[in-house]
Every structure is written in structure tokens, then in C-alpha cells.
Backbone as a printed PyTorch tensor [residue, N CA C, xyz], in Angstrom:
tensor([[[ 55.7740,  42.9670, -21.0130],
         [ 55.4410,  43.8930, -22.0680],
         [ 53.9230,  43.8930, -22.2790]],

        [[ 53.3210,  45.0460, -22.2810],
         [ 51.8730,  45.1670, -22.4710],
         [ 51.5220,  45.0350, -23.9490]],

        [[ 50.3820,  44.4200, -24.1790],
         [ 49.8850,  44.2490, -25.5500],
         [ 49.2670,  45.5540, -26.0320]],

        [[ 49.5960,  45.9530, -27.2430],
         [ 49.0380,  47.1450, -27.8570],
         [ 48.6250,  46.8130, -29.2790]],

        [[ 47.3920,  47.1690, -29.6390],
         [ 46.9370,  46.9560, -31.0120],
         [ 47.7950,  47.7850, -31.9730]],

        [[ 47.8180,  47.3650, -33.2260],
         [ 48.5520,  48.0890, -34.2530],
         [ 47.5690,  48.8250, -35.1540]],

        [[ 48.1130,  49.6530, -36.0090],
         [ 47.3080,  50.4120, -36.9590],
         [ 47.0370,  49.5740, -38.1970]],

        [[ 45.8070,  49.6630, -38.6950],
         [ 45.4250,  48.9610, -39.9140],
         [ 44.9920,  50.0180, -40.9320]],

        [[ 45.6240,  50.0010, -42.0980],
         [ 45.2400,  50.9060, -43.1730],
         [ 44.8500,  50.0830, -44.3920]],

        [[ 44.0590,  50.6910, -45.2430],
         [ 43.5800,  50.0330, -46.4540],
         [ 44.1950,  50.7300, -47.6510]],

        [[ 44.8040,  49.9520, -48.5130],
         [ 45.3850,  50.4790, -49.7540],
         [ 44.4500,  50.0840, -50.8960]],

        [[ 44.4820,  50.8030, -52.0120],
         [ 43.6030,  50.4450, -53.1370],
         [ 43.9180,  49.0460, -53.6670]],

        [[ 42.9080,  48.3530, -54.1720],
         [ 43.1650,  47.0300, -54.7690],
         [ 44.1100,  47.1560, -55.9630]],

        [[ 44.8250,  46.0770, -56.2170],
         [ 45.6910,  45.9950, -57.3970],
         [ 45.3250,  44.7160, -58.1480]],

        [[ 45.7630,  44.6410, -59.3930],
         [ 45.5610,  43.4210, -60.1670],
         [ 46.9310,  42.8090, -60.4420]],

        [[ 47.0650,  41.5450, -60.0940],
         [ 48.3060,  40.8050, -60.2910],
         [ 47.9540,  39.4700, -60.9270]],

        [[ 48.5660,  39.1730, -62.0460],
         [ 48.3440,  37.8880, -62.7300],
         [ 46.8530,  37.6150, -62.9380]],

        [[ 46.0990,  38.6570, -63.2730],
         [ 44.6770,  38.4950, -63.5390],
         [ 43.8040,  38.3690, -62.3050]],

        [[ 44.3890,  38.5080, -61.1270],
         [ 43.6330,  38.3890, -59.8700],
         [ 43.5700,  39.7670, -59.2060]],

        [[ 42.3900,  40.1470, -58.7470],
         [ 42.1830,  41.4120, -58.0480],
         [ 42.5030,  41.1980, -56.5700]],

        [[ 43.3730,  42.0630, -56.0370],
         [ 43.8430,  41.8660, -54.6720],
         [ 43.5640,  43.0970, -53.8230]],

        [[ 42.7360,  42.9120, -52.7990],
         [ 42.4930,  43.9510, -51.8100],
         [ 43.6930,  43.9640, -50.8680]],

        [[ 44.0740,  45.1550, -50.3780],
         [ 45.3100,  45.2440, -49.5910],
         [ 45.0910,  45.9290, -48.2520]],

        [[ 45.6100,  45.2860, -47.2240],
         [ 45.6170,  45.8270, -45.8740],
         [ 47.0680,  45.9350, -45.4120]],

        [[ 47.3800,  47.0280, -44.7190],
         [ 48.7020,  47.1980, -44.1180],
         [ 48.5440,  47.2730, -42.6080]],

        [[ 49.4480,  46.6340, -41.8940],
         [ 49.4550,  46.6210, -40.4390],
         [ 50.8360,  47.0560, -39.9680]],

        [[ 50.8590,  48.0330, -39.0720],
         [ 52.1210,  48.5030, -38.5140],
         [ 51.8570,  49.3210, -37.2590]],

        [[ 52.8360,  49.4220, -36.4030],
         [ 52.7340,  50.2970, -35.2340],
         [ 53.1650,  51.7160, -35.5930]],

        [[ 53.8000,  51.8750, -36.7350],
         [ 54.3470,  53.1680, -37.1550],
         [ 53.2710,  54.0180, -37.8330]],

        [[ 52.9180,  55.1780, -37.2640],
         [ 51.9040,  56.0350, -37.8910],
         [ 52.2890,  56.4860, -39.3020]],

        [[ 53.5650,  56.4430, -39.6430],
         [ 54.0050,  56.8130, -40.9890],
         [ 53.6910,  55.7300, -42.0100]],

        [[ 53.3050,  54.5490, -41.5460],
         [ 52.9770,  53.4570, -42.4460],
         [ 54.1880,  52.5980, -42.7760]],

        [[ 54.0190,  51.7710, -43.7800],
         [ 55.0830,  50.8520, -44.2040],
         [ 55.9650,  51.5610, -45.2180]],

        [[ 57.2590,  51.4480, -45.0510],
         [ 58.2060,  52.1130, -45.9430],
         [ 57.9980,  51.6560, -47.3870]],

        [[ 58.1160,  52.5780, -48.3340],
         [ 57.8990,  52.2270, -49.7460],
         [ 58.7700,  51.0770, -50.2530]],

        [[ 60.0250,  50.9710, -49.7780],
         [ 60.8800,  49.8880, -50.2620],
         [ 60.3960,  48.5240, -49.7660]],

        [[ 59.8470,  48.4700, -48.5540],
         [ 59.3010,  47.2150, -48.0240],
         [ 58.0280,  46.8570, -48.7860]],

        [[ 57.1610,  47.8340, -49.0160],
         [ 55.9290,  47.5960, -49.7730],
         [ 56.2540,  47.1040, -51.1820]],

        [[ 57.1910,  47.7570, -51.8510],
         [ 57.5770,  47.3590, -53.2180],
         [ 58.0990,  45.9180, -53.2410]],

        [[ 58.9850,  45.5950, -52.3100],
         [ 59.5440,  44.2320, -52.2580],
         [ 58.4590,  43.1980, -51.9920]],

        [[ 57.5280,  43.5150, -51.1120],
         [ 56.4510,  42.5660, -50.7880],
         [ 55.5980,  42.2940, -52.0220]],

        [[ 55.2270,  43.3320, -52.7380],
         [ 54.3450,  43.1360, -53.8810],
         [ 55.0770,  42.5510, -55.0900]],

        [[ 56.4010,  42.5910, -55.0820],
         [ 57.1570,  41.9120, -56.1420],
         [ 57.0760,  40.3950, -55.9980]],

        [[ 56.9830,  39.8850, -54.7720],
         [ 56.9000,  38.4360, -54.5610],
         [ 55.4580,  37.9340, -54.6480]],

        [[ 54.5210,  38.8400, -54.6580],
         [ 53.1010,  38.4770, -54.6530],
         [ 52.6990,  37.4570, -55.7220]],

        [[ 53.1440,  37.5710, -56.9780],
         [ 52.7260,  36.5710, -57.9760],
         [ 53.0580,  35.1280, -57.5870]],

        [[ 54.1450,  34.9330, -56.8510],
         [ 54.5350,  33.5870, -56.4290],
         [ 53.5710,  33.0030, -55.3920]],

        [[ 52.7730,  33.8530, -54.7640],
         [ 51.8970,  33.4240, -53.6800],
         [ 50.4690,  33.1590, -54.1320]],

        [[ 50.1940,  33.3530, -55.4120],
         [ 48.8350,  33.1940, -55.9300],
         [ 48.6100,  31.8050, -56.5150]],

        [[ 47.4250,  31.2430, -56.3030],
         [ 47.1140,  29.9220, -56.8810],
         [ 46.7400,  30.0600, -58.3530]],

        [[ 46.7150,  28.9350, -59.0260],
         [ 46.2590,  28.9070, -60.4160],
         [ 44.7630,  29.2070, -60.4590]],

        [[ 44.2890,  29.8700, -61.5160],
         [ 42.8440,  30.1110, -61.6450],
         [ 42.0820,  28.7900, -61.6850]],

        [[ 40.8820,  28.7980, -61.0790],
         [ 40.0740,  27.5760, -61.0710],
         [ 38.6060,  27.8470, -61.4250]],

        [[ 38.3310,  29.0410, -61.9740],
         [ 36.9580,  29.3840, -62.3170],
         [ 36.2570,  30.2080, -61.2580]],

        [[ 36.8170,  30.2800, -60.0560],
         [ 36.2920,  31.1460, -59.0060],
         [ 36.5910,  32.5860, -59.4040]],

        [[ 35.6980,  33.5450, -59.1270],
         [ 36.0410,  34.9320, -59.4380],
         [ 37.4400,  35.2540, -58.9080]],

        [[ 38.2900,  35.8550, -59.7310],
         [ 39.7100,  36.0200, -59.4020],
         [ 39.9610,  37.1320, -58.3840]],

        [[ 39.7870,  36.8080, -57.1220],
         [ 39.9550,  37.8060, -56.0760],
         [ 40.7730,  37.2340, -54.9220]],

        [[ 41.4120,  38.1570, -54.2160],
         [ 42.2330,  37.7950, -53.0600],
         [ 42.3220,  39.0130, -52.1590]],

        [[ 42.8660,  38.8040, -50.9680],
         [ 43.2310,  39.9360, -50.1230],
         [ 44.5750,  39.6300, -49.4910]],

        [[ 45.3530,  40.6860, -49.3040],
         [ 46.6960,  40.5480, -48.7630],
         [ 46.8370,  41.4250, -47.5300]],

        [[ 47.5820,  40.9190, -46.5580],
         [ 47.8980,  41.6820, -45.3600],
         [ 49.4120,  41.8060, -45.3030]],

        [[ 49.9010,  43.0370, -45.4180],
         [ 51.3270,  43.3210, -45.2980],
         [ 51.5570,  43.9140, -43.9160]],

        [[ 52.3730,  43.2420, -43.1220],
         [ 52.6050,  43.6070, -41.7270],
         [ 54.0780,  43.9120, -41.5390]],

        [[ 54.3500,  45.1010, -41.0250],
         [ 55.7290,  45.4670, -40.6780],
         [ 55.8600,  45.3640, -39.1840]],

        [[ 56.6980,  44.4470, -38.7420],
         [ 56.9130,  44.2490, -37.3190],
         [ 57.6890,  45.3950, -36.6940]],

        [[ 57.7060,  45.4150, -35.3760],
         [ 58.4500,  46.4450, -34.6560],
         [ 59.9480,  46.1590, -34.6750]],

        [[ 60.3140,  44.9410, -35.0670],
         [ 61.7240,  44.5850, -35.1400],
         [ 62.1650,  44.6660, -36.5980]],

        [[ 62.9070,  43.6990, -37.0680],
         [ 63.3880,  43.7080, -38.4640],
         [ 62.4350,  43.0120, -39.4200]],

        [[ 61.3860,  42.3910, -38.9230],
         [ 60.5260,  41.5570, -39.7520],
         [ 59.4670,  42.2950, -40.5500]],

        [[ 59.1530,  41.7040, -41.6930],
         [ 58.0300,  42.1250, -42.5270],
         [ 57.3560,  40.8480, -43.0160]],

        [[ 56.0260,  40.8710, -43.1010],
         [ 55.2740,  39.6610, -43.4000],
         [ 54.1830,  39.9760, -44.4150]],

        [[ 54.0340,  39.1100, -45.3950],
         [ 52.9850,  39.2600, -46.3960],
         [ 52.1480,  37.9930, -46.3930]],

        [[ 50.8800,  38.1360, -46.0360],
         [ 49.9410,  37.0110, -46.0450],
         [ 48.9570,  37.2410, -47.1750]],

        [[ 48.7980,  36.2460, -48.0350],
         [ 47.9060,  36.3740, -49.1860],
         [ 46.8460,  35.2770, -49.1090]],

        [[ 45.5990,  35.7190, -49.0930],
         [ 44.4460,  34.8280, -48.9870],
         [ 43.6630,  34.9530, -50.2930]],

        [[ 43.6340,  33.9010, -51.0940],
         [ 42.9690,  33.9200, -52.4000],
         [ 41.7300,  33.0400, -52.3670]],

        [[ 40.6700,  33.5230, -53.0020],
         [ 39.4370,  32.7290, -53.0750],
         [ 39.5800,  31.6760, -54.1650]],

        [[ 39.3150,  30.4290, -53.8010],
         [ 39.3670,  29.2970, -54.7310],
         [ 38.1620,  28.4000, -54.4570]],

        [[ 37.9050,  27.5100, -55.3640],
         [ 36.8750,  26.4850, -55.2040],
         [ 35.5620,  27.0990, -54.7250]],

        [[ 35.2650,  28.2830, -55.2350],
         [ 34.0300,  29.0370, -54.9900],
         [ 33.9740,  29.7180, -53.6280]],

        [[ 34.3510,  29.0320, -52.5400],
         [ 34.1590,  29.6020, -51.2050],
         [ 35.2520,  29.2050, -50.2020]],

        [[ 36.4460,  28.9120, -50.7150],
         [ 37.5470,  28.4460, -49.8670],
         [ 38.7030,  29.4430, -49.9630]],

        [[ 39.3820,  29.6810, -48.8400],
         [ 40.5600,  30.5400, -48.8430],
         [ 41.8270,  29.7080, -49.0160]],

        [[ 42.6020,  30.0730, -50.0070],
         [ 43.9360,  29.5070, -50.2400],
         [ 44.9130,  30.4710, -49.5720]],

        [[ 45.8850,  29.9670, -48.8240],
         [ 46.8540,  30.8260, -48.1420],
         [ 48.2750,  30.5390, -48.5970]],

        [[ 49.0220,  31.6060, -48.8040],
         [ 50.4860,  31.5310, -48.9640],
         [ 51.0470,  32.7680, -48.3120]],

        [[ 52.1860,  32.6260, -47.7080],
         [ 52.8010,  33.7580, -47.0320],
         [ 54.2680,  33.9050, -47.3750]],

        [[ 54.7740,  35.0940, -47.1280],
         [ 56.1910,  35.3940, -47.3130],
         [ 56.6510,  36.2090, -46.1090]],

        [[ 57.9220,  36.1260, -45.8340],
         [ 58.4900,  36.8770, -44.7150],
         [ 59.8460,  37.4300, -45.1250]],

        [[ 60.2200,  38.5220, -44.4790],
         [ 61.5310,  39.1350, -44.7180],
         [ 62.0820,  39.6130, -43.3820]],

        [[ 63.3860,  39.5680, -43.2530],
         [ 64.0340,  40.1470, -42.0880],
         [ 63.8120,  39.4360, -40.7730]],

        [[ 63.2880,  38.2160, -40.8050],
         [ 62.9850,  37.5040, -39.5620],
         [ 63.6680,  36.1360, -39.5710]],

        [[ 64.8820,  36.0360, -39.0200],
         [ 65.6000,  34.7610, -39.0160],
         [ 64.8120,  33.6140, -38.3790]],

        [[ 63.9470,  33.8870, -37.4150],
         [ 63.1560,  32.8260, -36.7790],
         [ 62.2190,  32.1570, -37.7820]],

        [[ 61.9320,  32.8300, -38.9110],
         [ 61.0680,  32.2610, -39.9550],
         [ 61.8800,  31.8120, -41.1680]],

        [[ 63.1480,  31.5130, -40.9230],
         [ 64.0490,  30.9880, -41.9580],
         [ 64.4280,  32.0320, -43.0080]],

        [[ 64.3320,  33.3120, -42.6510],
         [ 64.8270,  34.3570, -43.5430],
         [ 66.3510,  34.3590, -43.4370]],

        [[ 67.0500,  34.5710, -44.5640],
         [ 68.5060,  34.4670, -44.5390],
         [ 69.2210,  35.6530, -43.9060]],

        [[ 68.4900,  36.7540, -43.6460],
         [ 69.1180,  37.9650, -43.0980],
         [ 68.0460,  38.8010, -42.4050]],

        [[ 68.4180,  39.9940, -41.9690],
         [ 67.4610,  40.8690, -41.2870],
         [ 66.9960,  42.0230, -42.1810]],

        [[ 67.1160,  41.8640, -43.4780],
         [ 66.6810,  42.8700, -44.4480],
         [ 65.1660,  42.7580, -44.6610]],

        [[ 64.3760,  43.7930, -44.2820],
         [ 62.9260,  43.6970, -44.4100],
         [ 62.4170,  43.7890, -45.8530]],

        [[ 63.3330,  43.8600, -46.8130],
         [ 62.9290,  43.8530, -48.2350],
         [ 63.3120,  42.5470, -48.9280]],

        [[ 63.9370,  41.6270, -48.2070],
         [ 64.3940,  40.3580, -48.7950],
         [ 63.3870,  39.2560, -48.4290]],

        [[ 62.2950,  39.1980, -49.1920],
         [ 61.2170,  38.2500, -48.8850],
         [ 61.5450,  36.8440, -49.3720]],

        [[ 61.1860,  35.8770, -48.5400],
         [ 61.2850,  34.4570, -48.8720],
         [ 59.9480,  33.8160, -48.5080]],

        [[ 59.7510,  32.5980, -48.9750],
         [ 58.4870,  31.9040, -48.6980],
         [ 58.7450,  30.6890, -47.8030]],

        [[ 58.7460,  30.9140, -46.4860],
         [ 58.9570,  29.7810, -45.5750],
         [ 57.7890,  28.8050, -45.6650]],

        [[ 58.0880,  27.5380, -45.6100],
         [ 57.0540,  26.5100, -45.6870],
         [ 56.5930,  26.1740, -44.2670]],

        [[ 55.7560,  27.0530, -43.7260],
         [ 55.2280,  26.8630, -42.3730],
         [ 53.7090,  26.8200, -42.4360]],

        [[ 53.0670,  26.0750, -41.5580],
         [ 51.6070,  25.9600, -41.5960],
         [ 50.8970,  27.0870, -40.8360]],

        [[ 51.4750,  28.2730, -40.7920],
         [ 50.9060,  29.3920, -40.0540],
         [ 50.1280,  30.2910, -41.0110]],

        [[ 48.9920,  30.8340, -40.5620],
         [ 48.1890,  31.6930, -41.4420],
         [ 48.1710,  33.1520, -41.0070]],

        [[ 48.7920,  33.5080, -39.9270],
         [ 48.8420,  34.9000, -39.5160],
         [ 48.8680,  35.0430, -38.0110]],

        [[ 49.4080,  36.1820, -37.5690],
         [ 49.4430,  36.4680, -36.1380],
         [ 48.2090,  37.2830, -35.7530]],

        [[ 48.0640,  37.6120, -34.4960],
         [ 46.8690,  38.3140, -34.0210],
         [ 46.6620,  39.6520, -34.7120]],

        [[ 47.7220,  40.2800, -35.1900],
         [ 47.5960,  41.5660, -35.8740],
         [ 47.1610,  41.3970, -37.3290]],

        [[ 47.4100,  40.2380, -37.9020],
         [ 47.1360,  39.9980, -39.3220],
         [ 45.7830,  39.3440, -39.5800]],

        [[ 45.1330,  38.8480, -38.5550],
         [ 43.8930,  38.0920, -38.7400],
         [ 42.6000,  38.9140, -38.8540]],

        [[ 42.4990,  40.1290, -38.3290],
         [ 41.2160,  40.8330, -38.3820],
         [ 40.5630,  40.9390, -39.7640]],

        [[ 41.2970,  41.1320, -40.8550],
         [ 40.6000,  41.2080, -42.1420],
         [ 39.8740,  39.9240, -42.5560]],

        [[ 40.2450,  38.7720, -42.0250],
         [ 39.6550,  37.5160, -42.4930],
         [ 38.1410,  37.4750, -42.2760]],

        [[ 37.6590,  37.8360, -41.1100],
         [ 36.2230,  37.7990, -40.8630],
         [ 35.4850,  38.7670, -41.7920]],

        [[ 36.0150,  39.9830, -41.9190],
         [ 35.3600,  40.9370, -42.8190],
         [ 35.3160,  40.4000, -44.2450]],

        [[ 36.4210,  39.8570, -44.7160],
         [ 36.4910,  39.3750, -46.1000],
         [ 35.5730,  38.1810, -46.3140]],

        [[ 35.4300,  37.3420, -45.3090],
         [ 34.4900,  36.2190, -45.4070],
         [ 33.0800,  36.7500, -45.6010]],

        [[ 32.6870,  37.7100, -44.7720],
         [ 31.3370,  38.2610, -44.8690],
         [ 31.1280,  39.0220, -46.1720]],

        [[ 32.1370,  39.7460, -46.6220],
         [ 32.0290,  40.4810, -47.8920],
         [ 31.8980,  39.5130, -49.0680]],

        [[ 32.6100,  38.3920, -49.0260],
         [ 32.5220,  37.3860, -50.0950],
         [ 31.0990,  36.8120, -50.1720]],

        [[ 30.5600,  36.4770, -49.0160],
         [ 29.1830,  35.9640, -48.9790],
         [ 28.2130,  37.0330, -49.4730]],

        [[ 28.3530,  38.2420, -48.9640],
         [ 27.4470,  39.3480, -49.2740],
         [ 27.4280,  39.6800, -50.7690]],

        [[ 28.5830,  39.6610, -51.4240],
         [ 28.6710,  40.1440, -52.8040],
         [ 28.8120,  39.0630, -53.8710]],

        [[ 29.2600,  37.8550, -53.4890],
         [ 29.4730,  36.8290, -54.5100],
         [ 28.6500,  35.5660, -54.3170]],

        [[ 28.4130,  35.1560, -53.0860],
         [ 27.6790,  33.9090, -52.8770],
         [ 26.1750,  34.1150, -52.7060]],

        [[ 25.7630,  35.1370, -51.9770],
         [ 24.3420,  35.3390, -51.6890],
         [ 23.5360,  35.9380, -52.8450]],

        [[ 24.0690,  36.8930, -53.5900],
         [ 23.2570,  37.5010, -54.6500],
         [ 22.9920,  36.5350, -55.8060]],

        [[ 21.9040,  36.7630, -56.4780],
         [ 21.5990,  35.9550, -57.6590],
         [ 22.6650,  36.1600, -58.7380]],

        [[ 23.1550,  37.3950, -58.8400],
         [ 24.2220,  37.7130, -59.7850],
         [ 25.4320,  38.1820, -58.9690]],

        [[ 26.5080,  37.4280, -58.9480],
         [ 27.6930,  37.8280, -58.1860],
         [ 28.2300,  39.1790, -58.6640]],

        [[ 28.7580,  39.9660, -57.7230],
         [ 29.2410,  41.3060, -58.0260],
         [ 30.6710,  41.4780, -57.5110]],

        [[ 31.6320,  41.1240, -58.3560],
         [ 33.0420,  41.2130, -57.9740],
         [ 33.4350,  42.6500, -57.6670]],

        [[ 32.9560,  43.6090, -58.4320],
         [ 33.3020,  45.0150, -58.1960],
         [ 32.8350,  45.4620, -56.8110]],

        [[ 31.6520,  45.0430, -56.4000],
         [ 31.1530,  45.4060, -55.0700],
         [ 32.0280,  44.7760, -53.9870]],

        [[ 32.4620,  43.5360, -54.2060],
         [ 33.3580,  42.8920, -53.2470],
         [ 34.6620,  43.6850, -53.1310]],

        [[ 35.2310,  44.0630, -54.2480],
         [ 36.5040,  44.7850, -54.2260],
         [ 36.3840,  46.1450, -53.5510]],

        [[ 35.2120,  46.7440, -53.5900],
         [ 34.9930,  48.0540, -52.9660],
         [ 34.6710,  47.9510, -51.4780]],

        [[ 34.4460,  46.7600, -50.9680],
         [ 34.0150,  46.5410, -49.5870],
         [ 35.2010,  46.0750, -48.7450]],

        [[ 35.8670,  47.0190, -48.0640],
         [ 37.0300,  46.6970, -47.2360],
         [ 36.7600,  46.9900, -45.7790]],

        [[ 37.4940,  46.3280, -44.9260],
         [ 37.4450,  46.5900, -43.5000],
         [ 37.8490,  48.0530, -43.2900]],

        [[ 37.1340,  48.8010, -42.4670],
         [ 37.5050,  50.2070, -42.2360],
         [ 38.8790,  50.3260, -41.5740]],

        [[ 39.5660,  51.3950, -41.8850],
         [ 40.8590,  51.6650, -41.2520],
         [ 40.6620,  51.9360, -39.7730]],

        [[ 41.6780,  51.7180, -39.0140],
         [ 41.6340,  51.9450, -37.5690],
         [ 42.7420,  51.1750, -36.9130]],

        [[ 42.3930,  50.4020, -35.9060],
         [ 43.3850,  49.5360, -35.2710],
         [ 43.0050,  48.0870, -35.6060]],

        [[ 43.8800,  47.1910, -35.2340],
         [ 43.6260,  45.7750, -35.4780],
         [ 42.6820,  45.1720, -34.4490]],

        [[ 42.2990,  45.9500, -33.4410],
         [ 41.4880,  45.4430, -32.3430],
         [ 40.0020,  45.4550, -32.5960]],

        [[ 39.2570,  45.1020, -31.5650],
         [ 37.8090,  45.0120, -31.6060],
         [ 37.2110,  46.3280, -32.0700]],

        [[ 36.2950,  46.2410, -33.0180],
         [ 35.6850,  47.4370, -33.5950],
         [ 34.2420,  47.5920, -33.1710]],

        [[ 33.7830,  46.7790, -32.2100],
         [ 32.3860,  46.8400, -31.7860],
         [ 32.1050,  48.1120, -30.9950]]])
């Protein structure tokens, strides 16, 4: 089977439990992620967030709909000033200890994985945006960070 990049789209940030969350969607389907899968993923989102620690309350999430029955939500939250906290959820993927193949039935498997090749591209951009808008300036600018997202396109090399 030949490797093919997937589509990456950017959704508007949302606020959950006082934390601002930038959102990326990954799928091979040009129609995007089905609304019921998106709704189910964002319903479990509060369970994936860390307690506030004084770091500006920001995170980014990658919702990935697999070509099979799986759906995956990776949430990366900024903590301890410059560290990424990770929690993930999966649905419809028995290999990840999901109880069924329903892509709206999210569970939180306790695995030390942070994302597959399709889910990782936002991490570098978000690292640079965090430095650019919160660590480097004399006055941190959370709004500028939230407005600075990886451009839509594919999950592949953008050079």
C-alpha cells in the first residue's frame, strides 16, 4: 500500500474549562470529519485537560478520522510555562482498547503514544507559535498565539 498524505483543516479555537483550544482536523475525506464524530470528540475533551498551573491557558487538539472505523483525539496543553502535556482519546479502534467500532464512542486508553505521522505536523508549528507569541515577547500575547495556526493543506512537507 502506498503512503498518501491526508488533508489538514483548521477549525476555530474553542474555550473548554477556561482553556483556549486551537483545533486541527485530519482526514482523507474531502468532506471532512462527520459532525457526530466531531461532537463526540469534543464532549470528552474536558477529561483530557490538565489542571491550571498559572501558564497561559492554551492548548491545541488534533482530531483524526482514520480510513477505517477509528477516530483519534490528541490534546496538547501548555503547562509549566513551556512544556506540552498530552492526553489522547480514541474511538472505534479495538487495537487501542476501544470496546467497539463506533467512531463516536471515545475512551481514554492509557498508552504512551503521542500521535501518528498524520497527527504530528501541528506540533512544530505550535512550538514555534508559543515561542513567538508567549515566550519571546516582553509582554506575552495569548490572542496572537490563538490566531496563529498551521495553514490548511496536507499533513506533508510544506516547504
